[in-house]
mmCIF file of C-alpha atoms in Angstrom:
data_model
loop_
_atom_site.group_PDB
_atom_site.id
_atom_site.type_symbol
_atom_site.label_atom_id
_atom_site.label_comp_id
_atom_site.label_asym_id
_atom_site.label_seq_id
_atom_site.Cartn_x
_atom_site.Cartn_y
_atom_site.Cartn_z
ATOM 1 C CA MET A 1 -101.004 109.019 279.516
ATOM 2 C CA LYS A 2 -99.273 105.872 278.912
ATOM 3 C CA ARG A 3 -97.183 105.648 275.341
ATOM 4 C CA THR A 4 -98.016 102.763 273.348
ATOM 5 C CA GLU A 5 -95.235 103.766 270.637
ATOM 6 C CA ILE A 6 -92.168 105.514 270.179
ATOM 7 C CA GLY A 7 -91.050 106.940 267.163
ATOM 8 C CA VAL A 8 -87.532 106.323 265.588
ATOM 9 C CA ALA A 9 -85.676 107.997 262.560
ATOM 10 C CA LEU A 10 -82.680 106.962 261.385
ATOM 11 C CA LEU A 11 -80.195 109.408 259.355
ATOM 12 C CA GLY A 12 -78.172 107.247 257.225
ATOM 13 C CA PHE A 13 -79.172 103.903 255.519
ATOM 14 C CA GLY A 14 -75.266 102.206 255.082
ATOM 15 C CA ASN A 15 -73.799 99.358 257.171
ATOM 16 C CA VAL A 16 -74.417 100.980 260.480
ATOM 17 C CA GLY A 17 -78.575 102.138 259.816
ATOM 18 C CA SER A 18 -78.978 98.942 258.175
ATOM 19 C CA GLY A 19 -77.675 97.033 261.108
ATOM 20 C CA THR A 20 -79.726 99.080 263.561
ATOM 21 C CA TYR A 21 -83.221 98.230 261.355
ATOM 22 C CA ARG A 22 -82.681 94.698 261.189
ATOM 23 C CA ALA A 23 -81.693 94.594 264.988
ATOM 24 C CA LEU A 24 -85.237 96.471 265.593
ATOM 25 C CA GLU A 25 -87.041 94.653 262.548
ATOM 26 C CA GLU A 26 -86.319 91.091 264.048
ATOM 27 C CA ASN A 27 -85.974 91.740 267.948
ATOM 28 C CA PHE A 28 -88.975 93.579 267.615
ATOM 29 C CA ALA A 29 -91.437 91.863 270.291
ATOM 30 C CA LEU A 30 -88.754 91.340 272.534
ATOM 31 C CA ILE A 31 -87.975 95.408 272.614
ATOM 32 C CA GLU A 32 -91.469 95.875 272.944
ATOM 33 C CA LYS A 33 -91.551 93.612 275.920
ATOM 34 C CA LYS A 34 -88.680 95.469 277.813
ATOM 35 C CA VAL A 35 -89.744 98.940 276.656
ATOM 36 C CA GLY A 36 -93.519 98.601 277.633
ATOM 37 C CA ALA A 37 -94.231 100.326 274.438
ATOM 38 C CA LYS A 38 -94.003 99.816 270.380
ATOM 39 C CA VAL A 39 -90.531 101.033 269.298
ATOM 40 C CA VAL A 40 -91.127 101.843 265.113
ATOM 41 C CA ILE A 41 -89.001 103.370 262.889
ATOM 42 C CA LYS A 42 -91.342 106.471 261.371
ATOM 43 C CA LYS A 43 -88.397 107.687 258.654
ATOM 44 C CA ILE A 44 -84.847 106.999 257.324
ATOM 45 C CA LEU A 45 -82.646 109.870 256.275
ATOM 46 C CA VAL A 46 -81.007 108.823 252.774
ATOM 47 C CA ARG A 47 -79.369 110.655 250.124
ATOM 48 C CA ARG A 48 -80.858 109.030 247.171
ATOM 49 C CA PRO A 49 -83.980 106.839 247.841
ATOM 50 C CA ASP A 50 -83.667 104.344 244.270
ATOM 51 C CA ALA A 51 -80.595 103.588 245.478
ATOM 52 C CA ALA A 52 -79.634 99.277 245.990
ATOM 53 C CA ARG A 53 -79.713 98.655 249.447
ATOM 54 C CA ARG A 54 -78.337 95.515 251.622
ATOM 55 C CA ILE A 55 -81.975 95.615 253.246
ATOM 56 C CA ASP A 56 -85.314 96.049 251.473
ATOM 57 C CA VAL A 57 -87.384 98.454 253.412
ATOM 58 C CA PRO A 58 -90.989 99.962 252.593
ATOM 59 C CA ALA A 59 -90.577 103.313 250.134
ATOM 60 C CA GLU A 60 -92.553 105.322 252.336
ATOM 61 C CA LEU A 61 -90.330 105.242 255.417
ATOM 62 C CA LEU A 62 -87.401 107.041 253.289
ATOM 63 C CA THR A 63 -86.677 110.688 252.742
ATOM 64 C CA THR A 64 -84.195 113.142 251.641
ATOM 65 C CA ASN A 65 -85.555 116.082 253.861
ATOM 66 C CA PHE A 66 -84.067 116.226 257.312
ATOM 67 C CA GLU A 67 -86.550 119.115 258.192
ATOM 68 C CA GLU A 68 -89.492 116.275 257.355
ATOM 69 C CA ILE A 69 -87.765 114.335 260.346
ATOM 70 C CA LEU A 70 -87.396 117.557 262.516
ATOM 71 C CA LYS A 71 -90.892 118.335 262.638
ATOM 72 C CA ASN A 72 -92.451 115.062 263.142
ATOM 73 C CA PRO A 73 -94.167 114.992 266.422
ATOM 74 C CA GLU A 74 -94.500 111.581 266.074
ATOM 75 C CA ILE A 75 -90.524 111.099 265.990
ATOM 76 C CA ASP A 76 -89.208 110.932 269.576
ATOM 77 C CA ILE A 77 -85.719 109.833 269.110
ATOM 78 C CA ILE A 78 -83.118 110.458 266.297
ATOM 79 C CA ALA A 79 -80.130 108.222 265.570
ATOM 80 C CA GLU A 80 -77.723 109.829 263.392
ATOM 81 C CA LEU A 81 -76.049 107.110 261.560
ATOM 82 C CA MET A 82 -74.316 108.798 258.469
ATOM 83 C CA GLY A 83 -70.801 109.321 260.042
ATOM 84 C CA GLY A 84 -68.616 112.547 258.615
ATOM 85 C CA ILE A 85 -68.523 115.855 260.483
ATOM 86 C CA ASN A 86 -71.026 117.711 258.336
ATOM 87 C CA PRO A 87 -73.869 118.024 257.688
ATOM 88 C CA ALA A 88 -74.039 115.465 260.857
ATOM 89 C CA THR A 89 -72.943 117.660 263.374
ATOM 90 C CA GLY A 90 -75.671 120.017 262.505
ATOM 91 C CA PHE A 91 -78.390 117.436 262.368
ATOM 92 C CA ILE A 92 -77.342 116.235 266.152
ATOM 93 C CA LYS A 93 -77.622 119.974 267.451
ATOM 94 C CA ALA A 94 -80.693 120.713 265.718
ATOM 95 C CA ALA A 95 -82.183 117.387 266.885
ATOM 96 C CA LEU A 96 -81.055 118.273 270.613
ATOM 97 C CA THR A 97 -82.435 121.562 270.185
ATOM 98 C CA ALA A 98 -85.722 120.851 269.038
ATOM 99 C CA GLY A 99 -86.284 118.337 271.912
ATOM 100 C CA LYS A 100 -85.158 114.822 270.281
ATOM 101 C CA HIS A 101 -83.665 112.667 271.934
ATOM 102 C CA VAL A 102 -80.543 111.457 269.979
ATOM 103 C CA VAL A 103 -78.488 108.349 269.658
ATOM 104 C CA THR A 104 -74.990 108.342 267.431
ATOM 105 C CA ALA A 105 -72.210 105.946 266.275
ATOM 106 C CA ASN A 106 -70.096 109.183 265.250
ATOM 107 C CA LYS A 107 -67.284 109.267 266.990
ATOM 108 C CA ALA A 108 -65.646 112.290 264.597
ATOM 109 C CA ALA A 109 -68.339 114.415 265.260
ATOM 110 C CA LEU A 110 -68.451 113.787 269.065
ATOM 111 C CA ALA A 111 -64.747 114.191 269.143
ATOM 112 C CA LEU A 112 -65.101 117.477 267.643
ATOM 113 C CA ALA A 113 -68.189 118.896 269.173
ATOM 114 C CA LEU A 114 -68.915 116.950 272.471
ATOM 115 C CA PRO A 115 -69.049 119.972 274.718
ATOM 116 C CA GLU A 116 -71.041 121.645 272.871
ATOM 117 C CA PHE A 117 -74.093 118.876 272.749
ATOM 118 C CA ASN A 118 -73.847 117.872 276.663
ATOM 119 C CA LYS A 119 -74.643 121.603 276.610
ATOM 120 C CA THR A 120 -77.569 121.422 274.076
ATOM 121 C CA ALA A 121 -78.551 118.389 275.500
ATOM 122 C CA GLU A 122 -78.778 119.528 279.262
ATOM 123 C CA PHE A 123 -80.199 122.982 278.044
ATOM 124 C CA HIS A 124 -83.170 121.581 276.442
ATOM 125 C CA LYS A 125 -83.038 118.515 278.618
ATOM 126 C CA THR A 126 -82.552 116.061 275.480
ATOM 127 C CA MET A 127 -80.618 113.213 276.322
ATOM 128 C CA LEU A 128 -77.779 112.242 274.003
ATOM 129 C CA ARG A 129 -76.411 108.560 273.910
ATOM 130 C CA TYR A 130 -73.415 107.419 272.197
ATOM 131 C CA GLU A 131 -72.547 103.765 273.167
ATOM 132 C CA ALA A 132 -71.984 102.837 269.670
ATOM 133 C CA SER A 133 -68.883 105.428 268.517
ATOM 134 C CA VAL A 134 -66.245 103.638 270.477
ATOM 135 C CA CYS A 135 -66.253 99.542 270.143
ATOM 136 C CA GLY A 136 -68.854 98.350 268.411
ATOM 137 C CA ALA A 137 -70.569 96.030 270.897
ATOM 138 C CA ILE A 138 -68.239 96.237 273.817
ATOM 139 C CA PRO A 139 -70.251 98.556 276.310
ATOM 140 C CA VAL A 140 -67.419 100.345 277.416
ATOM 141 C CA ILE A 141 -68.987 103.770 277.565
ATOM 142 C CA GLY A 142 -71.580 102.215 279.750
ATOM 143 C CA ALA A 143 -69.164 100.490 282.023
ATOM 144 C CA ILE A 144 -67.563 103.780 282.787
ATOM 145 C CA SER A 145 -70.648 106.107 282.565
ATOM 146 C CA ARG A 146 -72.929 103.669 284.903
ATOM 147 C CA ALA A 147 -71.629 100.617 286.050
ATOM 148 C CA LEU A 148 -68.238 102.082 287.542
ATOM 149 C CA THR A 149 -69.901 105.289 288.277
ATOM 150 C CA GLY A 150 -69.174 104.850 292.029
ATOM 151 C CA ASN A 151 -65.182 104.460 290.786
ATOM 152 C CA ARG A 152 -62.413 106.789 290.637
ATOM 153 C CA ILE A 153 -61.047 105.870 287.000
ATOM 154 C CA THR A 154 -57.310 106.232 286.821
ATOM 155 C CA LYS A 155 -56.274 104.876 283.531
ATOM 156 C CA VAL A 156 -57.982 103.712 280.364
ATOM 157 C CA ALA A 157 -56.498 101.883 277.584
ATOM 158 C CA GLY A 158 -57.073 99.907 275.002
ATOM 159 C CA ILE A 159 -57.193 98.645 271.218
ATOM 160 C CA VAL A 160 -59.588 100.768 269.490
ATOM 161 C CA ASN A 161 -59.104 100.001 265.921
ATOM 162 C CA GLY A 162 -59.921 97.060 264.248
ATOM 163 C CA THR A 163 -58.577 97.817 261.205
ATOM 164 C CA THR A 164 -54.797 98.247 262.772
ATOM 165 C CA ASN A 165 -55.145 95.317 264.938
ATOM 166 C CA TYR A 166 -55.794 93.024 261.920
ATOM 167 C CA ILE A 167 -53.104 94.479 259.682
ATOM 168 C CA LEU A 168 -50.377 94.209 262.758
ATOM 169 C CA THR A 169 -51.699 90.847 264.028
ATOM 170 C CA ARG A 170 -51.153 89.077 260.410
ATOM 171 C CA MET A 171 -47.880 91.146 259.599
ATOM 172 C CA ALA A 172 -46.674 89.436 263.210
ATOM 173 C CA ALA A 173 -47.926 85.798 262.613
ATOM 174 C CA GLU A 174 -46.982 85.850 259.131
ATOM 175 C CA GLY A 175 -44.764 87.904 258.225
ATOM 176 C CA ALA A 176 -46.040 89.466 255.427
ATOM 177 C CA SER A 177 -45.707 93.324 254.183
ATOM 178 C CA TYR A 178 -47.763 95.901 255.492
ATOM 179 C CA GLU A 179 -48.931 96.443 251.758
ATOM 180 C CA ASP A 180 -50.478 93.077 251.389
ATOM 181 C CA VAL A 181 -52.034 93.182 254.413
ATOM 182 C CA LEU A 182 -53.652 96.548 253.942
ATOM 183 C CA LYS A 183 -54.984 95.368 250.371
ATOM 184 C CA ASP A 184 -56.695 92.160 251.793
ATOM 185 C CA ALA A 185 -57.669 94.402 254.669
ATOM 186 C CA GLN A 186 -59.502 96.457 251.837
ATOM 187 C CA ALA A 187 -60.932 93.162 250.144
ATOM 188 C CA LEU A 188 -62.681 92.160 253.373
ATOM 189 C CA GLY A 189 -63.808 95.544 253.980
ATOM 190 C CA PHE A 190 -61.858 95.949 256.894
ATOM 191 C CA ALA A 191 -60.190 99.020 255.617
ATOM 192 C CA GLU A 192 -61.634 101.893 253.408
ATOM 193 C CA ALA A 193 -60.414 102.526 250.145
ATOM 194 C CA ASP A 194 -58.272 105.488 251.509
ATOM 195 C CA PRO A 195 -57.175 104.191 254.986
ATOM 196 C CA THR A 196 -55.348 107.547 256.541
ATOM 197 C CA GLY A 197 -58.070 107.325 258.692
ATOM 198 C CA ASP A 198 -57.260 103.995 260.673
ATOM 199 C CA VAL A 199 -53.244 103.649 260.021
ATOM 200 C CA GLU A 200 -52.299 107.577 260.621
ATOM 201 C CA GLY A 201 -54.385 106.714 264.220
ATOM 202 C CA PHE A 202 -57.189 109.404 263.632
ATOM 203 C CA ASP A 203 -59.866 106.813 264.166
ATOM 204 C CA ALA A 204 -58.357 105.887 267.610
ATOM 205 C CA ALA A 205 -57.880 109.467 268.586
ATOM 206 C CA ASN A 206 -61.357 110.463 267.801
ATOM 207 C CA LYS A 207 -62.590 107.432 270.460
ATOM 208 C CA LEU A 208 -59.963 108.743 273.046
ATOM 209 C CA THR A 209 -61.627 111.967 273.267
ATOM 210 C CA VAL A 210 -64.622 110.422 273.471
ATOM 211 C CA LEU A 211 -63.383 107.867 276.509
ATOM 212 C CA ILE A 212 -61.565 110.458 278.032
ATOM 213 C CA ALA A 213 -65.034 112.450 278.772
ATOM 214 C CA ALA A 214 -66.348 109.321 279.743
ATOM 215 C CA ALA A 215 -63.569 108.256 282.226
ATOM 216 C CA PHE A 216 -62.241 111.760 283.504
ATOM 217 C CA GLY A 217 -65.214 114.573 282.662
ATOM 218 C CA VAL A 218 -63.098 116.829 280.954
ATOM 219 C CA TYR A 219 -62.791 117.478 277.216
ATOM 220 C CA ARG A 220 -59.241 116.757 275.466
ATOM 221 C CA ALA A 221 -59.455 117.435 271.312
ATOM 222 C CA PRO A 222 -57.509 115.059 269.393
ATOM 223 C CA ASP A 223 -55.403 117.101 268.209
ATOM 224 C CA SER A 224 -54.101 118.110 272.024
ATOM 225 C CA PHE A 225 -51.934 114.724 272.565
ATOM 226 C CA GLU A 226 -49.696 112.315 270.820
ATOM 227 C CA ARG A 227 -50.893 110.253 267.934
ATOM 228 C CA THR A 228 -48.813 108.389 265.837
ATOM 229 C CA GLY A 229 -50.228 105.544 263.479
ATOM 230 C CA ILE A 230 -48.564 102.082 262.328
ATOM 231 C CA THR A 231 -47.255 102.986 258.862
ATOM 232 C CA GLY A 232 -44.092 103.525 260.570
ATOM 233 C CA VAL A 233 -44.034 100.088 261.828
ATOM 234 C CA THR A 234 -41.605 97.205 260.127
ATOM 235 C CA MET A 235 -40.818 93.698 260.377
ATOM 236 C CA GLU A 236 -37.961 94.402 262.080
ATOM 237 C CA ASP A 237 -39.772 96.131 264.794
ATOM 238 C CA LEU A 238 -41.925 93.171 265.116
ATOM 239 C CA ALA A 239 -39.454 90.674 264.791
ATOM 240 C CA ALA A 240 -37.837 92.266 268.062
ATOM 241 C CA ALA A 241 -41.018 92.591 270.039
ATOM 242 C CA GLU A 242 -41.815 88.743 269.326
ATOM 243 C CA ALA A 243 -38.004 88.043 270.579
ATOM 244 C CA GLU A 244 -38.713 89.679 273.858
ATOM 245 C CA GLY A 245 -42.161 87.833 273.903
ATOM 246 C CA LYS A 246 -44.077 90.844 273.040
ATOM 247 C CA VAL A 247 -46.297 92.112 270.616
ATOM 248 C CA ILE A 248 -46.997 95.794 268.708
ATOM 249 C CA LYS A 249 -50.421 97.332 269.350
ATOM 250 C CA LEU A 250 -51.695 100.557 268.360
ATOM 251 C CA LEU A 251 -52.655 101.175 272.138
ATOM 252 C CA ALA A 252 -55.184 104.654 272.570
ATOM 253 C CA CYS A 253 -54.509 105.168 276.332
ATOM 254 C CA ALA A 254 -55.332 108.068 278.965
ATOM 255 C CA GLU A 255 -53.627 108.239 282.657
ATOM 256 C CA GLU A 256 -54.535 110.569 285.287
ATOM 257 C CA LYS A 257 -51.271 111.791 286.956
ATOM 258 C CA ASP A 258 -50.380 114.309 289.498
ATOM 259 C CA GLY A 259 -54.383 116.024 288.732
ATOM 260 C CA GLN A 260 -53.645 115.673 284.635
ATOM 261 C CA ILE A 261 -54.198 113.591 282.332
ATOM 262 C CA GLU A 262 -51.355 112.095 279.948
ATOM 263 C CA ALA A 263 -53.245 110.844 276.531
ATOM 264 C CA TYR A 264 -51.559 109.140 273.619
ATOM 265 C CA VAL A 265 -52.198 107.122 270.542
ATOM 266 C CA LYS A 266 -49.142 105.242 269.197
ATOM 267 C CA PRO A 267 -47.814 101.815 268.498
ATOM 268 C CA VAL A 268 -46.726 100.158 272.021
ATOM 269 C CA THR A 269 -45.088 96.996 272.815
ATOM 270 C CA VAL A 270 -47.316 94.729 275.148
ATOM 271 C CA GLU A 271 -46.588 91.340 276.864
ATOM 272 C CA LYS A 272 -47.776 88.730 273.997
ATOM 273 C CA ASP A 273 -49.728 86.777 276.953
ATOM 274 C CA SER A 274 -51.074 89.827 278.085
ATOM 275 C CA PHE A 275 -54.960 90.948 277.746
ATOM 276 C CA LEU A 276 -54.160 92.977 275.421
ATOM 277 C CA GLY A 277 -51.373 91.015 273.870
ATOM 278 C CA ARG A 278 -53.695 88.315 273.341
ATOM 279 C CA CYS A 279 -56.734 90.534 271.691
ATOM 280 C CA GLY A 280 -55.650 89.597 267.783
ATOM 281 C CA SER A 281 -57.315 90.233 264.710
ATOM 282 C CA GLU A 282 -60.003 92.694 264.249
ATOM 283 C CA TYR A 283 -60.969 92.384 267.828
ATOM 284 C CA ASN A 284 -60.885 95.145 270.180
ATOM 285 C CA ALA A 285 -60.123 95.326 274.250
ATOM 286 C CA VAL A 286 -60.112 97.917 276.236
ATOM 287 C CA GLN A 287 -58.914 97.869 280.294
ATOM 288 C CA ILE A 288 -59.698 99.971 282.774
ATOM 289 C CA ASP A 289 -58.111 100.745 285.902
ATOM 290 C CA CYS A 290 -60.403 101.510 289.184
ATOM 291 C CA ASN A 291 -58.994 102.667 292.278
ATOM 292 C CA MET A 292 -62.246 100.174 293.940
ATOM 293 C CA ALA A 293 -63.053 97.629 291.419
ATOM 294 C CA GLY A 294 -59.509 97.202 290.398
ATOM 295 C CA PRO A 295 -58.837 96.264 286.765
ATOM 296 C CA ILE A 296 -61.915 96.027 284.492
ATOM 297 C CA PHE A 297 -61.336 94.197 281.204
ATOM 298 C CA LEU A 298 -63.703 94.192 278.243
ATOM 299 C CA GLN A 299 -63.271 92.695 274.608
ATOM 300 C CA GLY A 300 -65.411 92.033 271.438
ATOM 301 C CA LYS A 301 -65.963 93.188 268.128
ATOM 302 C CA GLY A 302 -65.428 96.584 267.620
ATOM 303 C CA ALA A 303 -67.466 97.503 264.346
ATOM 304 C CA GLY A 304 -69.744 95.916 261.403
ATOM 305 C CA PRO A 305 -73.661 96.565 260.702
ATOM 306 C CA GLU A 306 -74.550 94.026 263.686
ATOM 307 C CA PRO A 307 -72.114 94.464 266.548
ATOM 308 C CA THR A 308 -72.603 98.427 265.985
ATOM 309 C CA GLY A 309 -76.197 97.742 265.169
ATOM 310 C CA SER A 310 -76.597 96.371 268.699
ATOM 311 C CA ALA A 311 -75.000 98.835 270.959
ATOM 312 C CA VAL A 312 -76.995 101.960 268.971
ATOM 313 C CA MET A 313 -80.219 99.745 269.240
ATOM 314 C CA GLY A 314 -79.060 99.496 273.181
ATOM 315 C CA ASP A 315 -79.049 103.430 273.365
ATOM 316 C CA ILE A 316 -82.450 103.396 271.784
ATOM 317 C CA ILE A 317 -83.751 100.807 273.966
ATOM 318 C CA GLU A 318 -82.650 102.950 277.316
ATOM 319 C CA ILE A 319 -84.238 106.197 275.927
ATOM 320 C CA ALA A 320 -87.181 104.427 274.768
ATOM 321 C CA GLN A 321 -87.733 102.999 278.453
ATOM 322 C CA ALA A 322 -87.387 106.533 280.019
ATOM 323 C CA ILE A 323 -89.752 108.038 277.162
ATOM 324 C CA ALA A 324 -92.219 105.401 278.287
ATOM 325 C CA ALA A 325 -91.646 105.885 282.102
ATOM 326 C CA GLY A 326 -92.470 109.168 281.515
ATOM 327 C CA THR A 327 -88.845 110.534 282.673
ATOM 328 C CA GLU A 328 -87.532 111.335 279.776
ATOM 329 C CA HIS A 329 -86.561 114.981 280.888
ATOM 330 C CA GLU A 330 -84.721 113.457 284.089
ATOM 331 C CA GLN A 331 -82.398 111.588 282.491
ATOM 332 C CA PRO A 332 -78.018 112.860 282.596
ATOM 333 C CA VAL A 333 -76.519 113.629 279.687
ATOM 334 C CA THR A 334 -74.107 110.422 279.320
ATOM 335 C CA ALA A 335 -70.637 112.216 279.857
ATOM 336 C CA LEU A 336 -71.120 115.338 281.824
ATOM 337 C CA ILE A 337 -68.111 117.771 280.551
#
């Protein structure tokens, strides 16, 4: 019998969770038309139901009990939007095991456990999608996994962390110190109170692990390749690059050479008028080199509630379309590793 309604649960209701909720509510009729069924949020997992929120939601949607979501037969898709390793990693695996399809924006959990997630999804014939985990609204995972699937990808290189790109852009343009720009970035919400994950390259390394899995079909843990952040970049370094018509960017790069994947995250000088060199402020950019399609260039907003929520909704809609068509157990896991 044709499905008329598809249930979704959100795990977490911070920036990304609220952005996803807003995207679904504002585009409800459009999504229903595209899916062929209503896509309805049934539950939202939160720590404190009485906390102040950016968006008002009906109290009956809120729960603090993950098991309530897991055992609810009306919930088909679980969107894990909590971030961090625990309890998110356990929740993702439990959801896939219980026959729920999973969408996540959690690059840290994916970088740690992607092979395990994929095997679990394959065994239980559930779908795992994670477009939002890398570069927000930029459809880089979809481009690699689907649009370019007929190509042999030889290299992926990108600016995948908006915080560090904002800092380096302003330091180079204004001659401002790292410390001053970091404070501004924190005030604007581009950087966390503890910016270590961004400025030391951990965030970019997690994203590169996900990109390597999608592009090359292999798993490379973030600690298996070079990782250097931007804290050592000086004004003298930026001035020297400027004198040569170049800029410094924190680059995440993976390239196939002689059957091996060489990867790194580190500050690199690039030509100022190149694709990556022109990507400024908090924007992200990724270049994908292919043997058939040639270089593919993708750029856009890599973070924020709306861009990331948009990517999450794209994955939810893809899964919902498969459910509505009755083909949800025939769909592949995104990265086959």
